[in-house]
Amino acid sequence: MAAAERRLRGLGRLCRLLLLLSQFYVPCGSEHSQPLAQAVKDAVPTRAATAVPGAAESTEIPSYVMKCPSNGLCSRLPADCIDCATNFSCVYGKPVTFDCTVKPSVTCVDQDLRSQKNFVINMTCRFCWQLPETDYECSNSTSCMAVSCPRQRYTANCTVRDHVHCLGNRTFPKMLYCNWTGGYKWSTALALSITLGGFGADRFYLGQWREGLGKLFSFGGLGIWTLIDVLLIGVGYVGPADGSLYI
């Protein structure tokens, strides 16, 4: 009886040992991860790809390079292509000389066609907003009245031309007179006023339909309104309804 009990206990220990070993057994082709396989996988170090700072930046071309002619004279490069050591204490209106350096990725030459990085430019001492009107371009406005008394102004954003050098910001605001046209011709308006002004054709042409209806139903104010409009259009006092100038 005691021998049978010892055999049963030994058999139970063997079963528990086999059960324990089966937990660490990884069958080939199994799709489920076992604890032992997961532990081995975690123990293997993974190699992460590290990005090299500046590797992508080195191939990028600066935006200002598109404005810079290649292998041209350094003294004729646009202002966006160079950096100059300006001095704001110069005398206004007097000639001044500044030391300049070309920006990275910009190539230029001197008078002898030799590559050059540092050079000197000659210019007149004045700020960009003090330049003549021919040296900068300004935005136009179609929302102001060009034909009004007094004549209206608007705030325009002006940018200095590339080949012009000056002190300060190259983009600046400036008050300008309204100066735009909607396509109306002064000669056409005057001709209509003389020939068909009694029917309000001149006012209709200029977009002033209320005045045109008034002249139409009053037969040009019995001729008086017609004569007055001929004079007003002739001197340019009456203009298009949208406030633009004549062509």
Coordinates of C-alpha atoms in Angstrom, one line a residue, residues 59-72 76-82 103-107 162:
T59 CA 21.2 70.3 -50.2
E60 CA 18.6 73.1 -49.9
I61 CA 19.1 76.2 -52.1
P62 CA 18.2 79.5 -50.4
S63 CA 15.3 81.4 -52.0
Y64 CA 17.3 84.5 -52.7
V65 CA 19.6 82.6 -55.1
M66 CA 16.9 82.8 -57.8
K67 CA 17.4 86.6 -57.9
C68 CA 21.2 86.4 -58.1
P69 CA 22.8 86.2 -61.6
S70 CA 25.6 83.6 -61.6
N71 CA 29.1 84.8 -62.3
G72 CA 28.0 88.4 -62.8
R76 CA 25.7 94.9 -59.8
L77 CA 24.1 92.2 -57.7
P78 CA 20.6 92.8 -56.3
A79 CA 20.4 94.0 -52.7
D80 CA 18.9 90.6 -51.6
C81 CA 22.2 88.8 -52.7
I82 CA 24.6 90.8 -50.5
K103 CA 25.6 85.7 -49.3
P104 CA 26.2 82.0 -49.3
S105 CA 25.6 80.1 -52.5
V106 CA 26.1 83.3 -54.5
T107 CA 29.0 83.5 -57.0
D162 CA 16.3 95.0 -57.0

